[in-house]
Amino acid sequence: MKDSINVFAPATVANVVCGFDILGFAVNQPGDEVVMRRTEKPGITISKITGDDGRLPLDPARNTVSASVKHFLDHINRPDIGVDIELHKKMPIGSGLGSSSASTVAGLFAINSLLGNLLTLEQLLPFAMKGEELACGYGHADNVAPALFGGFVLVRSYEPLDVIRLPFPESLYCAIVFPEVDVPTRDARQMIRSKVLLKDAVIQWGNIAGLVSGLFMQDPDLIGRSMKDVLVEPVRSILIPDFYKLREIALENGGISFGISGSGPSVFSFTKDRESAGRVTQKVAAHLASLNIGSKTFVSAINKNGPIVLG
Amino acid sequence: MKDSINVFAPATVANVVCGFDILGFAVNQPGDEVVMRRTEKPGITISKITGDDGRLPLDPARNTVSASVKHFLDHINRPDIGVDIELHKKMPIGSGLGSSSASTVAGLFAINSLLGNLLTLEQLLPFAMKGEELACGYGHADNVAPALFGGFVLVRSYEPLDVIRLPFPESLYCAIVFPEVDVPTRDARQMIRSKVLLKDAVIQWGNIAGLVSGLFMQDPDLIGRSMKDVLVEPVRSILIPDFYKLREIALENGGISFGISGSGPSVFSFTKDRESAGRVTQKVAAHLASLNIGSKTFVSAINKNGPIVLG
């Protein structure tokens, strides 16, 4: 049995424009890394966090990575085990790219691997959701499930938990731009109305069914024209500077879709090739720069693997 | 060019439990037949309607079949053409099985065939929707599209109209029971609330995405467990005698799902084989009989062809 392991887990895009709270996918970059070492002394410690500008707690009871690892060790009834965690944030916090999910999934994958893969990925999911509950106040799965499984994931139901892995066209590229403005997940959720018009809901689920069909049919055009959100985006887009102008720019430069990643403020487009994705990120970032807003950009295919062991 | 034609068009199940206003499929039986004959005199006449107990108008301006045929002839600019229509209703009216759609589609398929297939099936769809508007006060496509194309159909969007044909497991059987109680479509629509809770909408579209995934994955179990309706069924089921007991009976006798067809009062189950479908219809009908309610039952595979020319 290994004494230490270094795991990368991918960033994720939840909602995927029309699929509020039920759809998500993983990207190859960015993502987070966890280095985990067995220790002689039982219990969990966090010796180092990098890339967080001091924003994340080193206290193992308050950090989502250590808290979900503890939950895992409690579940397998191994209070005798001790590990030390280094967390290397390689992606922006509060970006809407599943930052806490990537860390949590990396930690759970690491402890499970160190202990000889006691649980399957499917069995790890509830522990990752527990970590999300701590991070966001709501134990949703639309970030942690794609971070854990890779690819495109449908959370059909929570009670009982029913997660379906969806196929996707491998040619699809994702262009992500994170405008450096602050949008806490809790606030972004609270802005959403608790009641919606049935006729709007019908439009929304027509698009969800279209997106799922487009994924199975490997049809980028159907995917693109289905990615419309009449319910949540009109509210959340208020928090993103010049959102509709950014959309126009993305669609004019090869984006087949444009929308908010998770609760934002990151935005993303699908494109049919890497070159278009590069152009979209560049043009969107340039417009934000003209508004004096800095941004980080990422270009990636859809991640197929979920977490991987590094080096 | 032929002088007369006899066309059968299939009954359809709209909504398919969770997919309110966006999903529908066709069955092999029941269905309606239209006999259409060219006449020397321009214009449209209806010489005979059978199987309607005198409920449908013979006036060509008020009958949905003749009205949509007229719309078609106007569109192709052939006011010189004359046809006489016989409509043979082989299915109950007001049953929630797309009775008016089957008639309208049969009529449009007949006139198009008589004139050498001027339009594709896709091009006929808007004319059929016009017929629905006349029949139901609302030009929806979730009955006419599957009646026209056969199989399982997704109406992703109305503006613009975007209809996607979905695959389905060919082993799937459909058990239909029409309880002989009256539920007019207009009333059934008016009962539905115009606002819904977002959290219920999320449950609904998780199930829609699950059903669509199950159809592509040929997975009857995923199809079955996705066919739940938390929004419309709780209201519409009030109009169906002992609805929840009927569900229990259907699920106990091999049904993998149970719900209302369209706006009811017909109910239907999917089953994994013909034998189970027969058992479900028999047991459900028996319970209705014990309540002194007569019923008609139908057992069918999912229709693959849409309208066909008879004899």
XYZ file of C-alpha atoms in Angstrom:
622
model
C 0.000 0.000 0.000
C 1.334 3.395 -1.007
C 2.320 6.001 1.591
C 1.599 9.046 -0.501
C -0.251 10.069 -3.619
C -0.719 13.164 -5.783
C -4.162 13.517 -7.425
C -5.533 16.004 -9.956
C -9.313 16.519 -10.222
C -10.914 18.614 -12.957
C -12.936 21.796 -12.915
C -16.564 21.401 -13.956
C -19.294 23.405 -15.608
C -22.649 22.868 -13.883
C -26.119 23.642 -15.290
C -24.759 23.713 -18.878
C -27.062 26.680 -19.561
C -30.485 24.982 -19.680
C -29.965 22.112 -17.205
C -30.192 23.958 -13.889
C -29.187 21.633 -11.022
C -29.219 18.470 -13.187
C -26.405 18.703 -15.783
C -22.649 19.172 -15.588
C -19.451 18.297 -17.412
C -15.736 18.233 -16.627
C -12.893 19.969 -18.475
C -9.221 19.010 -18.743
C -8.099 22.278 -17.265
C -8.160 24.004 -14.878
C -8.349 21.710 -11.830
C -6.967 21.187 -8.354
C -4.247 18.961 -6.909
C -4.144 17.161 -3.603
C -1.010 15.592 -2.189
C -1.891 13.119 0.559
C 0.576 11.350 2.862
C -0.082 8.660 5.438
C 0.953 9.717 8.936
C 1.668 7.623 12.005
C -0.650 9.661 14.167
C -4.368 9.025 13.555
C -6.491 11.904 12.254
C -6.317 14.432 9.453
C -4.069 17.437 9.161
C -3.670 20.070 6.456
C -0.055 21.153 6.225
C -0.266 23.440 3.219
C -2.692 25.195 0.905
C -1.346 27.086 -2.107
C -3.077 29.210 -4.742
C -5.947 30.337 -2.502
C -4.555 33.736 -1.432
C -5.100 32.626 2.158
C -8.868 32.276 1.712
C -9.297 28.615 2.635
C -9.223 27.311 6.224
C -6.344 25.062 7.349
C -8.581 23.813 10.176
C -9.423 20.201 9.161
C -12.948 20.501 10.588
C -13.752 23.509 8.396
C -11.983 22.593 5.170
C -14.207 20.698 2.718
C -11.389 18.391 1.581
C -10.440 17.179 5.055
C -14.082 17.140 6.197
C -15.132 14.805 3.390
C -12.032 12.622 3.905
C -12.981 12.378 7.577
C -16.525 11.462 6.590
C -15.075 8.703 4.380
C -12.810 7.356 7.159
C -15.714 7.405 9.636
C -17.836 5.485 7.131
C -15.249 2.724 6.638
C -14.710 2.744 10.391
C -10.984 3.464 10.294
C -10.360 6.152 12.942
C -6.872 4.676 13.299
C -5.735 6.077 9.953
C -3.839 9.333 9.768
C -3.186 11.474 6.688
C -1.710 14.850 5.956
C -3.103 16.898 3.097
C -1.531 19.496 0.840
C -4.072 21.290 -1.321
C -2.831 23.092 -4.407
C -5.539 25.297 -5.878
C -4.785 25.543 -9.579
C -8.038 27.303 -10.356
C -9.757 30.443 -9.117
C -12.007 30.190 -6.056
C -15.559 31.515 -6.413
C -15.357 31.300 -10.188
C -18.373 29.060 -10.815
C -16.089 26.312 -12.097
C -16.623 23.840 -9.275
C -13.529 24.844 -7.332
C -14.601 23.209 -4.074
C -15.795 20.110 -5.960
C -12.445 19.643 -7.662
C -10.629 19.819 -4.315
C -13.092 17.517 -2.560
C -13.041 14.940 -5.347
C -9.231 15.016 -5.481
C -9.109 14.391 -1.722
C -11.596 11.532 -1.782
C -9.951 9.921 -4.796
C -6.605 10.223 -2.985
C -7.724 8.584 0.290
C -9.599 5.854 -1.586
C -6.536 5.120 -3.733
C -4.205 5.118 -0.712
C -6.440 2.512 0.930
C -6.546 0.255 -2.150
C -9.772 1.502 -3.773
C -12.180 0.269 -1.120
C -15.077 2.098 -2.796
C -16.117 2.545 -6.419
C -16.395 6.036 -7.928
C -20.192 5.717 -7.629
C -19.829 4.956 -3.934
C -17.585 7.992 -3.442
C -20.250 10.362 -4.800
C -22.285 10.791 -1.575
C -19.084 11.721 0.314
C -18.260 14.342 -2.296
C -21.815 15.703 -2.036
C -21.317 16.036 1.725
C -18.263 18.194 0.971
C -20.386 20.372 -1.325
C -22.914 20.817 1.437
C -20.189 22.207 3.658
C -18.836 24.489 0.897
C -22.097 25.816 -0.553
C -24.769 25.057 2.026
C -26.424 22.706 -0.440
C -25.319 19.141 -1.227
C -25.803 19.189 -4.962
C -24.110 16.775 -7.361
C -23.916 18.655 -10.651
C -20.277 19.636 -10.027
C -18.970 16.727 -7.962
C -20.440 14.002 -10.190
C -18.700 15.162 -13.416
C -15.514 15.924 -11.419
C -15.589 12.321 -10.165
C -16.662 10.518 -13.354
C -15.356 12.889 -16.036
C -17.461 13.642 -19.093
C -21.062 14.768 -19.149
C -23.323 13.798 -16.263
C -27.058 13.945 -15.653
C -28.312 14.014 -12.069
C -31.771 12.619 -12.807
C -32.895 12.460 -9.217
C -31.671 13.137 -5.678
C -34.158 10.943 -3.825
C -33.024 8.343 -4.611
C -29.716 9.535 -6.044
C -29.645 8.554 -9.743
C -26.716 9.762 -11.816
C -26.446 8.952 -15.535
C -23.275 9.363 -17.583
C -24.041 10.869 -20.978
C -22.019 10.538 -24.176
C -20.745 13.652 -25.979
C -19.080 14.562 -29.277
C -15.340 14.310 -28.669
C -14.740 17.110 -31.147
C -16.472 19.600 -28.833
C -14.245 22.251 -27.256
C -14.994 24.438 -24.306
C -13.962 28.092 -24.069
C -14.085 29.424 -20.520
C -13.613 32.992 -19.345
C -13.577 33.892 -15.661
C -14.170 37.634 -15.199
C -12.516 38.647 -11.960
C -15.630 39.870 -10.180
C -17.030 38.312 -7.028
C -20.286 36.253 -7.125
C -20.743 34.060 -4.043
C -22.712 30.881 -4.829
C -25.109 31.465 -1.927
C -26.075 34.942 -3.200
C -26.410 33.710 -6.792
C -28.842 31.027 -5.626
C -30.868 33.427 -3.515
C -31.502 35.708 -6.507
C -33.446 32.998 -8.306
C -37.216 33.119 -8.056
C -38.823 30.195 -6.248
C -41.789 30.130 -8.667
C -41.643 30.104 -12.445
C -44.227 30.255 -15.196
C -45.214 26.811 -16.432
C -44.920 28.032 -20.021
C -41.300 29.044 -19.365
C -40.618 25.708 -17.688
C -41.952 23.963 -20.828
C -39.519 25.973 -22.988
C -36.726 25.059 -20.598
C -37.404 21.317 -20.562
C -37.805 21.256 -24.342
C -34.266 22.610 -24.489
C -33.004 20.164 -21.860
C -34.447 17.263 -23.854
C -32.886 18.785 -26.993
C -29.471 19.084 -25.354
C -29.554 15.497 -24.073
C -30.670 14.303 -27.535
C -27.894 16.328 -29.174
C -25.307 14.707 -26.889
C -26.508 11.202 -27.776
C -26.821 12.088 -31.480
C -23.360 13.714 -31.506
C -25.009 16.724 -33.124
C -23.225 19.987 -32.220
C -25.882 22.124 -33.932
C -28.699 20.575 -31.893
C -26.557 20.947 -28.759
C -25.926 24.594 -29.560
C -29.484 25.602 -30.348
C -30.794 23.785 -27.255
C -28.499 25.666 -24.884
C -30.887 28.444 -23.942
C -31.990 29.327 -20.440
C -35.176 31.358 -20.025
C -35.397 30.900 -16.250
C -32.128 31.332 -14.406
C -29.834 33.201 -16.789
C -32.041 36.307 -17.033
C -31.498 36.756 -13.282
C -27.924 35.565 -12.820
C -26.604 37.418 -15.854
C -27.188 40.688 -13.967
C -24.101 39.846 -11.894
C -21.882 39.480 -14.979
C -20.610 42.664 -16.618
C -22.016 43.210 -20.143
C -23.243 39.613 -20.323
C -25.295 39.959 -23.516
C -22.494 41.737 -25.331
C -20.121 38.935 -24.288
C -22.615 36.419 -25.733
C -22.779 38.304 -29.005
C -18.982 38.315 -29.226
C -18.750 34.580 -28.422
C -21.390 33.567 -30.982
C -19.796 35.779 -33.654
C -16.422 34.127 -33.114
C -17.287 30.460 -33.423
C -19.226 29.752 -30.211
C -22.187 27.411 -30.805
C -23.500 28.315 -27.342
C -22.785 30.797 -24.585
C -23.840 30.892 -20.979
C -22.953 31.027 -17.316
C -20.909 28.253 -15.717
C -22.655 27.165 -12.520
C -23.649 30.248 -10.557
C -21.000 32.332 -12.339
C -19.283 34.625 -12.863
C -17.390 32.365 -15.316
C -18.954 32.128 -18.754
C -18.354 29.431 -21.349
C -18.996 28.532 -24.956
C -18.886 25.268 -26.799
C -17.085 25.393 -30.127
C -16.538 22.842 -32.875
C -12.731 23.010 -32.668
C -9.851 24.179 -30.493
C -9.017 27.159 -32.683
C -12.510 28.655 -32.327
C -12.377 28.113 -28.565
C -9.121 30.037 -28.427
C -10.628 32.875 -30.459
C -13.747 33.047 -28.270
C -11.762 33.276 -25.017
C -9.470 35.923 -26.528
C -12.277 38.136 -27.830
C -14.417 37.840 -24.697
C -11.421 38.595 -22.469
C -10.537 41.585 -24.675
C -14.013 43.032 -24.227
C -13.792 42.575 -20.451
C -10.374 44.273 -20.522
C -11.974 47.225 -22.339
C -14.281 47.488 -19.303
C -11.222 47.382 -17.007
C -12.123 43.896 -15.798
C -9.335 41.340 -15.627
C -10.067 37.722 -16.545
C -8.617 34.238 -16.696
C -9.227 32.102 -19.768
C -9.198 28.335 -20.288
C -9.498 26.266 -23.462
C -10.168 22.571 -23.086
C -11.771 19.494 -24.578
C -14.338 17.797 -22.370
C -12.526 15.732 -19.747
C -12.949 11.994 -20.184
C -11.209 10.641 -17.090
C -12.251 12.405 -13.933
C -9.474 12.446 -11.303
C -6.031 11.113 -12.209
C -2.952 10.171 -10.201
C -0.023 12.450 -11.060
C 3.712 11.692 -11.349
C -52.166 10.128 -60.497
C -54.586 8.198 -58.292
C -58.221 9.217 -57.966
C -58.796 7.858 -54.488
C -56.852 6.711 -51.473
C -57.501 5.127 -48.078
C -55.155 6.205 -45.283
C -54.747 5.032 -41.682
C -53.073 7.315 -39.129
C -52.186 6.200 -35.609
C -53.345 7.284 -32.189
C -50.717 8.989 -30.067
C -49.807 9.414 -26.437
C -48.718 12.987 -25.694
C -46.736 14.218 -22.659
C -45.504 10.675 -21.900
C -45.970 11.428 -18.191
C -43.076 13.811 -17.516
C -42.754 15.568 -20.890
C -45.707 17.958 -20.766
C -46.191 19.615 -24.177
C -42.867 18.357 -25.599
C -43.010 14.535 -25.920
C -45.297 12.107 -27.722
C -45.303 8.703 -29.371
C -47.521 6.779 -31.758
C -49.096 3.353 -31.303
C -50.113 0.773 -33.922
C -53.680 0.783 -32.732
C -56.133 2.382 -32.402
C -56.164 4.987 -35.185
C -58.415 6.656 -37.750
C -59.041 6.112 -41.447
C -59.702 8.637 -44.153
C -60.985 7.708 -47.615
C -60.378 10.563 -50.037
C -61.667 10.779 -53.619
C -60.921 13.385 -56.259
C -64.083 15.153 -57.472
C -64.697 17.126 -60.643
C -66.119 20.067 -58.763
C -63.492 22.171 -56.917
C -63.668 22.373 -53.132
C -63.911 19.945 -50.229
C -66.908 17.924 -49.135
C -67.387 15.415 -46.326
C -69.786 12.716 -47.416
C -69.580 10.413 -44.436
C -68.288 10.172 -40.879
C -68.563 6.867 -39.017
C -67.685 5.907 -35.460
C -68.272 9.352 -33.956
C -71.837 8.873 -32.662
C -72.781 11.976 -34.637
C -70.430 14.223 -32.622
C -68.249 15.560 -35.439
C -69.357 18.261 -37.902
C -69.884 17.383 -41.582
C -69.513 21.064 -42.401
C -66.096 21.251 -44.176
C -65.320 24.639 -42.613
C -65.762 23.286 -39.091
C -64.252 19.811 -39.414
C -60.526 19.693 -38.609
C -59.764 17.194 -41.380
C -61.325 19.221 -44.184
C -60.116 22.506 -42.688
C -56.497 21.392 -42.692
C -56.833 19.895 -46.196
C -58.209 23.253 -47.344
C -55.285 25.009 -45.673
C -52.950 22.680 -47.599
C -54.681 23.328 -50.947
C -54.621 27.087 -50.335
C -50.906 26.887 -49.558
C -50.061 25.048 -52.794
C -52.407 27.429 -54.598
C -54.692 24.781 -56.085
C -58.245 26.047 -55.489
C -59.188 24.092 -58.654
C -58.850 20.742 -56.876
C -61.891 19.009 -55.456
C -61.985 16.099 -52.990
C -64.597 14.244 -51.044
C -63.698 12.875 -47.616
C -64.996 9.896 -45.674
C -63.760 9.851 -42.083
C -63.892 6.571 -40.205
C -63.223 7.094 -36.518
C -61.723 3.860 -35.259
C -60.895 5.296 -31.886
C -62.817 7.053 -29.132
C -63.205 10.831 -29.313
C -62.127 12.822 -26.248
C -60.028 9.945 -24.999
C -56.678 11.742 -24.727
C -55.260 9.551 -27.485
C -54.891 12.217 -30.138
C -58.167 11.461 -31.881
C -58.319 14.739 -33.820
C -54.610 14.473 -34.669
C -55.019 10.998 -36.152
C -57.874 12.216 -38.376
C -56.064 15.389 -39.426
C -52.825 13.563 -40.212
C -54.705 10.897 -42.190
C -56.405 13.632 -44.238
C -53.201 15.547 -44.932
C -51.297 12.392 -45.803
C -54.138 11.435 -48.151
C -54.285 14.738 -50.047
C -50.483 14.911 -50.277
C -50.338 11.343 -51.622
C -53.152 12.002 -54.123
C -51.178 14.955 -55.483
C -47.928 13.008 -55.822
C -46.284 13.852 -52.490
C -45.698 17.510 -53.135
C -44.575 18.066 -49.554
C -42.355 16.067 -47.177
C -43.740 14.820 -43.867
C -41.798 17.609 -42.131
C -43.503 20.152 -44.381
C -46.937 18.707 -43.581
C -46.454 19.271 -39.852
C -47.491 22.953 -39.713
C -50.752 22.099 -41.545
C -51.501 19.380 -39.027
C -50.795 21.827 -36.193
C -53.307 24.212 -37.755
C -55.873 21.408 -37.522
C -55.019 20.951 -33.844
C -55.572 24.629 -33.252
C -59.086 24.268 -34.616
C -59.778 21.137 -32.557
C -58.247 22.148 -29.226
C -57.838 25.915 -29.367
C -54.057 25.455 -29.180
C -51.790 24.459 -32.089
C -49.552 22.016 -30.278
C -47.449 19.368 -31.995
C -47.007 16.638 -29.400
C -49.830 14.550 -30.911
C -49.646 15.459 -34.612
C -45.853 15.091 -34.885
C -45.750 11.445 -33.704
C -48.934 10.679 -35.697
C -47.155 12.003 -38.782
C -43.663 10.573 -38.231
C -44.431 7.507 -36.144
C -42.224 6.598 -33.212
C -41.173 8.863 -30.370
C -40.974 12.579 -31.007
C -39.549 15.532 -29.099
C -40.924 18.995 -29.816
C -37.855 20.919 -28.649
C -39.169 24.333 -29.605
C -42.163 26.042 -31.211
C -40.472 29.296 -32.212
C -38.842 28.197 -34.416
C -40.501 24.797 -34.758
C -37.865 22.135 -34.022
C -38.992 18.531 -33.892
C -36.552 15.696 -33.134
C -37.281 12.015 -33.742
C -36.061 9.895 -30.843
C -35.086 6.228 -30.895
C -36.849 3.737 -28.596
C -36.461 0.108 -27.502
C -38.485 -1.931 -29.986
C -39.317 -4.415 -27.262
C -41.381 -1.795 -25.427
C -45.150 -2.407 -25.346
C -47.862 0.042 -24.522
C -50.973 -0.845 -22.499
C -53.749 1.716 -22.897
C -57.017 1.903 -21.007
C -59.662 4.483 -21.863
C -62.133 4.858 -18.980
C -65.411 6.020 -20.448
C -65.659 9.299 -18.579
C -65.629 12.699 -20.240
C -62.595 15.016 -19.928
C -62.556 17.786 -22.541
C -59.019 18.871 -23.488
C -59.806 22.542 -22.944
C -60.973 21.947 -19.356
C -58.026 19.679 -18.603
C -55.625 22.418 -19.705
C -57.398 25.072 -17.676
C -56.989 23.095 -14.457
C -53.213 23.350 -14.644
C -51.565 26.068 -12.587
C -49.783 28.766 -14.577
C -46.970 28.984 -12.003
C -44.945 26.130 -10.580
C -42.258 25.837 -7.934
C -38.770 25.935 -9.418
C -37.774 22.973 -7.231
C -40.617 20.924 -8.746
C -39.613 22.029 -12.240
C -36.073 20.791 -11.505
C -37.438 17.372 -10.497
C -39.529 17.331 -13.676
C -36.695 18.176 -16.061
C -34.381 15.694 -14.351
C -36.969 13.071 -15.226
C -37.396 14.375 -18.784
C -33.633 14.183 -19.300
C -33.725 10.684 -17.777
C -36.515 9.537 -20.080
C -34.755 10.880 -23.182
C -31.509 9.226 -22.042
C -33.345 5.955 -21.427
C -34.791 6.042 -24.949
C -31.350 6.543 -26.503
C -29.766 3.954 -24.182
C -32.562 1.436 -24.875
C -32.891 1.084 -21.110
C -36.460 0.215 -20.043
C -35.646 0.549 -16.354
C -34.309 4.087 -16.763
C -37.331 4.901 -18.931
C -39.676 3.547 -16.277
C -38.139 5.257 -13.268
C -37.969 8.591 -15.146
C -41.675 8.582 -15.976
C -42.873 10.606 -13.010
C -44.833 13.826 -13.184
C -44.834 16.100 -10.127
C -46.482 19.065 -11.866
C -49.416 18.165 -14.092
C -50.499 14.683 -13.012
C -51.357 15.691 -9.420
C -53.990 18.024 -10.915
C -55.214 16.070 -13.940
C -55.444 12.776 -12.063
C -58.378 14.238 -10.125
C -60.492 13.734 -13.255
C -59.646 10.026 -13.494
C -61.539 7.640 -11.201
C -59.275 5.976 -8.596
C -56.142 7.031 -10.486
C -53.624 6.039 -7.811
C -55.205 2.635 -7.320
C -55.069 2.086 -11.089
C -51.359 2.957 -10.982
C -50.745 0.484 -8.193
C -52.521 -2.227 -10.173
C -50.566 -1.426 -13.364
C -47.188 -1.435 -11.621
C -48.006 -4.670 -9.802
C -48.861 -6.396 -13.073
C -45.773 -5.676 -15.168
C -46.107 -1.955 -15.908
C -42.734 -0.179 -15.769
C -44.587 3.141 -15.798
C -48.120 4.467 -15.480
C -49.635 7.801 -16.303
C -52.183 9.888 -18.157
C -52.197 9.943 -21.951
C -52.346 13.569 -23.101
C -55.003 15.347 -21.094
C -56.762 12.074 -20.264
C -58.869 10.296 -19.320
C -56.939 7.468 -21.022
C -54.114 6.021 -18.957
C -51.183 3.998 -20.202
C -48.287 1.847 -19.062
C -45.114 0.762 -20.770
C -44.273 -2.898 -20.318
C -41.321 -5.031 -21.376
C -43.436 -7.457 -23.425
C -46.850 -7.926 -25.040
C -48.068 -10.390 -22.424
C -47.539 -7.931 -19.564
C -49.303 -5.204 -21.544
C -52.306 -7.476 -21.951
C -52.338 -8.244 -18.237
C -52.104 -4.560 -17.282
C -55.029 -3.533 -19.509
C -57.125 -6.431 -18.229
C -56.500 -5.724 -14.539
C -56.948 -1.952 -14.851
C -60.174 -2.416 -16.841
C -61.404 -4.904 -14.236
C -60.902 -2.391 -11.440
C -62.764 0.271 -13.442
C -65.579 -2.253 -14.029
C -65.765 -2.800 -10.266
C -66.471 0.953 -10.024
C -69.153 0.592 -12.694
C -67.027 2.406 -15.257
C -66.795 0.932 -18.725
C -63.492 1.089 -20.612
C -61.792 0.345 -23.912
C -58.359 -1.271 -23.904
C -55.568 -1.308 -26.468
C -52.289 -3.217 -26.514
C -49.672 -2.136 -29.015
C -45.988 -1.855 -29.797
C -44.782 1.666 -30.515
C -45.736 2.571 -34.082
C -42.765 2.930 -36.410
C -44.413 4.133 -39.628
C -46.808 6.981 -39.039
C -49.662 7.045 -41.584
C -49.986 4.197 -44.088
C -51.973 3.680 -47.279
C -54.488 0.848 -46.871
C -55.668 -1.754 -49.365
